[in-house]
Coordinates of C-alpha atoms in Angstrom, one line a residue:
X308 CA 140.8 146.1 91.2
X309 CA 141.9 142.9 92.8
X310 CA 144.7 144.8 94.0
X311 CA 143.0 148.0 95.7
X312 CA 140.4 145.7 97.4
X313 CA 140.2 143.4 100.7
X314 CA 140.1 139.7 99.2
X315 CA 137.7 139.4 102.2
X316 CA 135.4 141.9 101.3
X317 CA 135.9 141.7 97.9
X318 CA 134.3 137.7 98.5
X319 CA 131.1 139.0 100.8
X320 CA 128.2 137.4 99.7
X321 CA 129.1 135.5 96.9
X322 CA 131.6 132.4 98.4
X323 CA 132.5 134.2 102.1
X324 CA 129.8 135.4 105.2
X325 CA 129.8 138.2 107.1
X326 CA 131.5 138.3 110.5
X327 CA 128.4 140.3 112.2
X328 CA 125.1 138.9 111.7
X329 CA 122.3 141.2 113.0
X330 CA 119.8 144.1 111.8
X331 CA 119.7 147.5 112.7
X332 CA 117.8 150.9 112.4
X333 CA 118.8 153.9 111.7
X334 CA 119.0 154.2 115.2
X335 CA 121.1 152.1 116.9
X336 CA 123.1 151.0 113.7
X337 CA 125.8 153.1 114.5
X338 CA 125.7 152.1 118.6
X339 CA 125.9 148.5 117.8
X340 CA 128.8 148.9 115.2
X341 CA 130.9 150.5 117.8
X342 CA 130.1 148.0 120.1
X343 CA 131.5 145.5 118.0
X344 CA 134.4 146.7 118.2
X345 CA 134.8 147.0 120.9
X346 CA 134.0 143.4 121.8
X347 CA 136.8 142.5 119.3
X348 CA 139.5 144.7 120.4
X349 CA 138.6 143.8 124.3
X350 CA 138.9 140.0 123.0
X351 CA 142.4 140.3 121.2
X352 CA 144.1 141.8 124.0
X353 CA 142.7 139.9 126.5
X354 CA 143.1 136.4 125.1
X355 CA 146.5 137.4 123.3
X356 CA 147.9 134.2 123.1
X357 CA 144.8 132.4 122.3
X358 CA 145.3 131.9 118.6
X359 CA 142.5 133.7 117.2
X360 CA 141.6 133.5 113.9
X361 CA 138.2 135.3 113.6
X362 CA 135.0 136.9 116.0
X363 CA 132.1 136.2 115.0
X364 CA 129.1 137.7 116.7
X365 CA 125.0 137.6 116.3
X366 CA 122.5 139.4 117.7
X367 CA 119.2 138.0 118.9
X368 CA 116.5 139.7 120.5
X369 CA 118.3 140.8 124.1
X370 CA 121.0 138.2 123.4
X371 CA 124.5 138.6 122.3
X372 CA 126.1 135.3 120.6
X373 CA 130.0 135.3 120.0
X374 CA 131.7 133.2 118.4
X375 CA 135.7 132.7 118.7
X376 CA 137.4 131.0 115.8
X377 CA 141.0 129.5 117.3
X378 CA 143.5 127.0 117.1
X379 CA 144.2 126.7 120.9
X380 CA 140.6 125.7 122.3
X381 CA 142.1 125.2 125.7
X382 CA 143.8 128.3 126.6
X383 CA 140.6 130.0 126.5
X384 CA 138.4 127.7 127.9
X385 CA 141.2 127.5 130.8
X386 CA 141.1 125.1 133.8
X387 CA 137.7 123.3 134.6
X388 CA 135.8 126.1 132.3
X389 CA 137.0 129.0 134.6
X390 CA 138.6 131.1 132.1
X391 CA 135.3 131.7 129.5
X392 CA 133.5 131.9 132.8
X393 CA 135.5 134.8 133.2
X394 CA 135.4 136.4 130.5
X395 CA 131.4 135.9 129.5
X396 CA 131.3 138.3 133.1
X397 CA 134.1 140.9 131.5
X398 CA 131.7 141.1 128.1
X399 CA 128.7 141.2 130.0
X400 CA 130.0 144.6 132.2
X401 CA 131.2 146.0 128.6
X402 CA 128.3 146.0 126.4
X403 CA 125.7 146.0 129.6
X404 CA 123.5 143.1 128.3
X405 CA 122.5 140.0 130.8
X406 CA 122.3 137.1 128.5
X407 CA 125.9 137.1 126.4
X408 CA 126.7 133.6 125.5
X409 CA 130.3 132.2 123.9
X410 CA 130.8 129.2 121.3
X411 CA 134.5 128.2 120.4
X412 CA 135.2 126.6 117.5
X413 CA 138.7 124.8 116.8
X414 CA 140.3 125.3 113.8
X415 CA 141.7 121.9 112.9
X416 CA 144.4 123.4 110.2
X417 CA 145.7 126.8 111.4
X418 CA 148.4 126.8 108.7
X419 CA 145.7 127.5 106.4
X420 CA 144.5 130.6 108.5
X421 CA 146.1 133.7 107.2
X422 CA 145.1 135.2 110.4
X423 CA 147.0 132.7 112.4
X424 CA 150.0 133.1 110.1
X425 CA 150.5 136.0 110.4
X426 CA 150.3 136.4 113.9
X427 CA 153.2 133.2 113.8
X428 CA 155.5 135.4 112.0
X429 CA 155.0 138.7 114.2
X430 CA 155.8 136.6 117.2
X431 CA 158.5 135.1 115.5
X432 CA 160.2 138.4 114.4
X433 CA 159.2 140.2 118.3
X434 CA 161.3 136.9 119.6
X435 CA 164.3 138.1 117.2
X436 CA 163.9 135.4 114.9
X437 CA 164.9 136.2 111.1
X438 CA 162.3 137.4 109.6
X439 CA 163.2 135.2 106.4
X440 CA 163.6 132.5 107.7
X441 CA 159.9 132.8 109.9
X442 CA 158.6 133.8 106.4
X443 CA 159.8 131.1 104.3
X444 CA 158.8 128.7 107.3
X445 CA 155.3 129.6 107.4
X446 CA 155.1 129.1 103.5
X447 CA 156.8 125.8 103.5
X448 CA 153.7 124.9 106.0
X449 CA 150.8 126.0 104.7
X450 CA 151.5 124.3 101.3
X451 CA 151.9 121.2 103.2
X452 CA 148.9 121.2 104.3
X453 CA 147.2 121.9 100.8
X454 CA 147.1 125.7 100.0
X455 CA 147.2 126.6 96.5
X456 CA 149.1 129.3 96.5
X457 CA 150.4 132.0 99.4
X458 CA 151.4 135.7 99.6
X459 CA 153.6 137.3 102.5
X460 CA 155.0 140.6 102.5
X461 CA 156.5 142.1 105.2
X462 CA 157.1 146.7 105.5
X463 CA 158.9 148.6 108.3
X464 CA 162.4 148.1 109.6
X465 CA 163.1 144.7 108.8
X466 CA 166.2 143.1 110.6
X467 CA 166.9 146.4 112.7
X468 CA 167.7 148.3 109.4
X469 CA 167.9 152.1 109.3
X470 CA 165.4 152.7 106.4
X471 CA 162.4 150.9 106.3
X472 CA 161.8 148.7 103.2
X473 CA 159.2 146.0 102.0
X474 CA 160.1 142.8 101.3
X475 CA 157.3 140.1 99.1
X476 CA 157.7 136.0 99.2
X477 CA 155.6 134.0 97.0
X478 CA 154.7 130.5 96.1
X479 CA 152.2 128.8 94.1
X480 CA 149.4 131.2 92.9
X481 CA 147.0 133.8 94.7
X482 CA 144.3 135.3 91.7
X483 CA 143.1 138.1 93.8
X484 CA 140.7 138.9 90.5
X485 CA 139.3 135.7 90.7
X486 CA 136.0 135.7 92.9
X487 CA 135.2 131.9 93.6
X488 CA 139.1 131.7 94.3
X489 CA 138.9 130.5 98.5
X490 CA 141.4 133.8 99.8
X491 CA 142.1 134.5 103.3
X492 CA 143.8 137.9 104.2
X493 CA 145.2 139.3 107.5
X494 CA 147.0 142.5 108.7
X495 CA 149.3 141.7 111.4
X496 CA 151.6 143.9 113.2
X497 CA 155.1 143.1 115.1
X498 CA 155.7 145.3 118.0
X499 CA 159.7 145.3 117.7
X500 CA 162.2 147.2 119.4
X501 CA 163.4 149.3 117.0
X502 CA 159.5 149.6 115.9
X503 CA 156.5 148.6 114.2
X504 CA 156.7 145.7 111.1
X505 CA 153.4 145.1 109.2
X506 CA 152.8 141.9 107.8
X507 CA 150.3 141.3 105.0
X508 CA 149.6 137.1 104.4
X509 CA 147.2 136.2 101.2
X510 CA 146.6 132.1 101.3
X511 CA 144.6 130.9 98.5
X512 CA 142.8 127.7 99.6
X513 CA 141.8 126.5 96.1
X514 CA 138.0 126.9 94.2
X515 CA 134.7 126.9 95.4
X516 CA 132.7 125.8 92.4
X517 CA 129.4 124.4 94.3
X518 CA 127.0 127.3 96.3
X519 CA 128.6 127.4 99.5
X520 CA 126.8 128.6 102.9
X521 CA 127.7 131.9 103.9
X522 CA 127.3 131.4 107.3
X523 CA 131.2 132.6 108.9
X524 CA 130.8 129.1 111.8
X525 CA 130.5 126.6 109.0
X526 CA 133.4 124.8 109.1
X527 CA 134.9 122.4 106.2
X528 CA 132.3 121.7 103.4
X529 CA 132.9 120.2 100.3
X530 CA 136.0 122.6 99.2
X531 CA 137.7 120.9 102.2
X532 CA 137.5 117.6 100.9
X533 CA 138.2 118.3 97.5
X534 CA 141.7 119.9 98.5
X535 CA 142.3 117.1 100.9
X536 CA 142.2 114.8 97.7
X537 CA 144.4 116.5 95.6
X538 CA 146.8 116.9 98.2
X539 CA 146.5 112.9 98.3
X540 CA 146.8 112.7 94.4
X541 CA 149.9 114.8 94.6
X542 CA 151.3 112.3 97.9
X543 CA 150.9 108.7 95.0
X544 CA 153.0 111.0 92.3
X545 CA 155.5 111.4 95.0
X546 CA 156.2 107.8 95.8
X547 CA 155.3 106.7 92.1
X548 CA 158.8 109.2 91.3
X549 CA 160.3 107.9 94.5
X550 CA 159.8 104.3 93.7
X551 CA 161.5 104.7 90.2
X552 CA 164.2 106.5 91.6
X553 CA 165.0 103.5 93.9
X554 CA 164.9 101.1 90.5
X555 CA 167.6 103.2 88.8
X556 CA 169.8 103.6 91.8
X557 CA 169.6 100.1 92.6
X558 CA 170.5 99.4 88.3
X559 CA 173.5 101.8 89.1
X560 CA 174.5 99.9 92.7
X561 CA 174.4 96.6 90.3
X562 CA 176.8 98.4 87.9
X563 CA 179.3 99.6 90.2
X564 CA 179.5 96.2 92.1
X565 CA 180.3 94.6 88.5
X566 CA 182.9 96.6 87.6
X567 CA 184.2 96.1 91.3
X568 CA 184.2 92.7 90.6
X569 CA 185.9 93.1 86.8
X570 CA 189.1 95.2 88.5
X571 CA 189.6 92.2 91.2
X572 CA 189.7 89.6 88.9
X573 CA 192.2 91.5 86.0
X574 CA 194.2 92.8 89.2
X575 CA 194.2 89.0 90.0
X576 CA 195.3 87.9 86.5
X577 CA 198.1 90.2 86.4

């Protein structure tokens, strides 16, 4: 099951939120569905380079809250404020409602955004970068910065090849069975030459054992912290081994220089 379902929607309601928040009839369901959409696919391409992670948007009587997750605040808040100025007019023509307002949140750790990594690597491989070595960069990252355990796998032509293939990297671990498991999951595409490559990224960012809020613009908590620590924990074993490795190499330096020392003097003697 784990492996037929979204990790995302596998996790709604029980440690992840839901990225609309609103209520509808029977009647405009459907109308206000479509217009979310919409709003996201208008976003996408027009803030393509903006790092987006996620789009988050509410619904209030007549008003229209979104929410833009993303690493790089200041490309869509542009010069002076000019650019979400902009684009609050753009949304306000396309879903035809007066009072549309836009938050954005940073995302202080994008490496741990499979969203973000995703879109890394397809702009990697559309720059002809080896898509190995974009792959193995973006895992080397993100458990750097504390994931437990990520997931890549890449489909379609890779490295200009005639027959399409798959290729799957893996480190640490990613228990897609495993609901309070913290897994993020993104479907990116890279727009090559020779054509489209589909890249699937699962990072696991540890357990949620507390209740955590649902709401989608909550960000950090608790599970934050507690990954932050072990990362930390894991830093002191490094030096502890690094220390100790310094000790014996210094014992062997002593060595060496002794026996230096014992050749002089019997070269001396002779």
């Amino acid at each position: 099951m784990g492996q037929k379902a979204n990790p995302i929607g596998n996790r709604l309601g029980i440690i992840r939120g839901w990225e609309s928040n609103w209520y509808g009839n029977k009647k405009d369901f459907a109308n206000k569905l479509i217009e979310d959409n919409k709003i996201r696919t208008y976003l996408n391409a027009r803030i393509n380079k903006g790092g987006i992670a996620k789009i988050v948007i509410e619904r209030t009587l007549g008003k229209l809250i979104i929410t833009i997750h993303t690493s790089k605040p200041g490309i869509i808040i542009g010069k002076g404020g000019g650019e979400v100025d902009r684009v609050k007019e753009e949304l306000k023509k396309l879903t035809g409602k007066d009072d549309v307002q836009i938050n954005i949140l940073e995302i202080r750790r994008p490496e741990l955004d499979a969203m973000i990594v995703g879109d890394t690597i397809a702009r990697q491989i559309e720059n002809r970068i080896n898509f190995k070595r974009a792959t193995k960069m973006a895992i080397a990252s993100a458990l750097r910065m504390g994931a437990e355990g990520i997931k890549v796998q890449l489909s379609g032509r890779l490295g200009g090849a005639e027959i399409a293939r798959s290729e799957k990297f893996m480190q640490g671990r990613v228990p897609l069975h495993t609901f309070r498991m913290d897994i993020d999951y993104a479907n990116v595409f890279a727009q090559t030459v020779y054509g489209k490559i589909g890249i699937k990224v699962w990072i696991c960012r540890g357990e949620v054992l507390a209740k955590r809020d649902l709401n989608p613009n909550i960000i950090g908590g608790q599970e934050r912290g507690e990954m932050g620590g072990r990362r930390d924990n894991r830093g002191d074993f490094g030096d502890r081994r690094r220390d100790d490795r310094g000790d014996r190499r210094g014992g062997g330096g002593d060595r060496r220089g002794g026996g230096g020392r014992q050749g002089g003097q019997g070269g001396g003697r002779r």
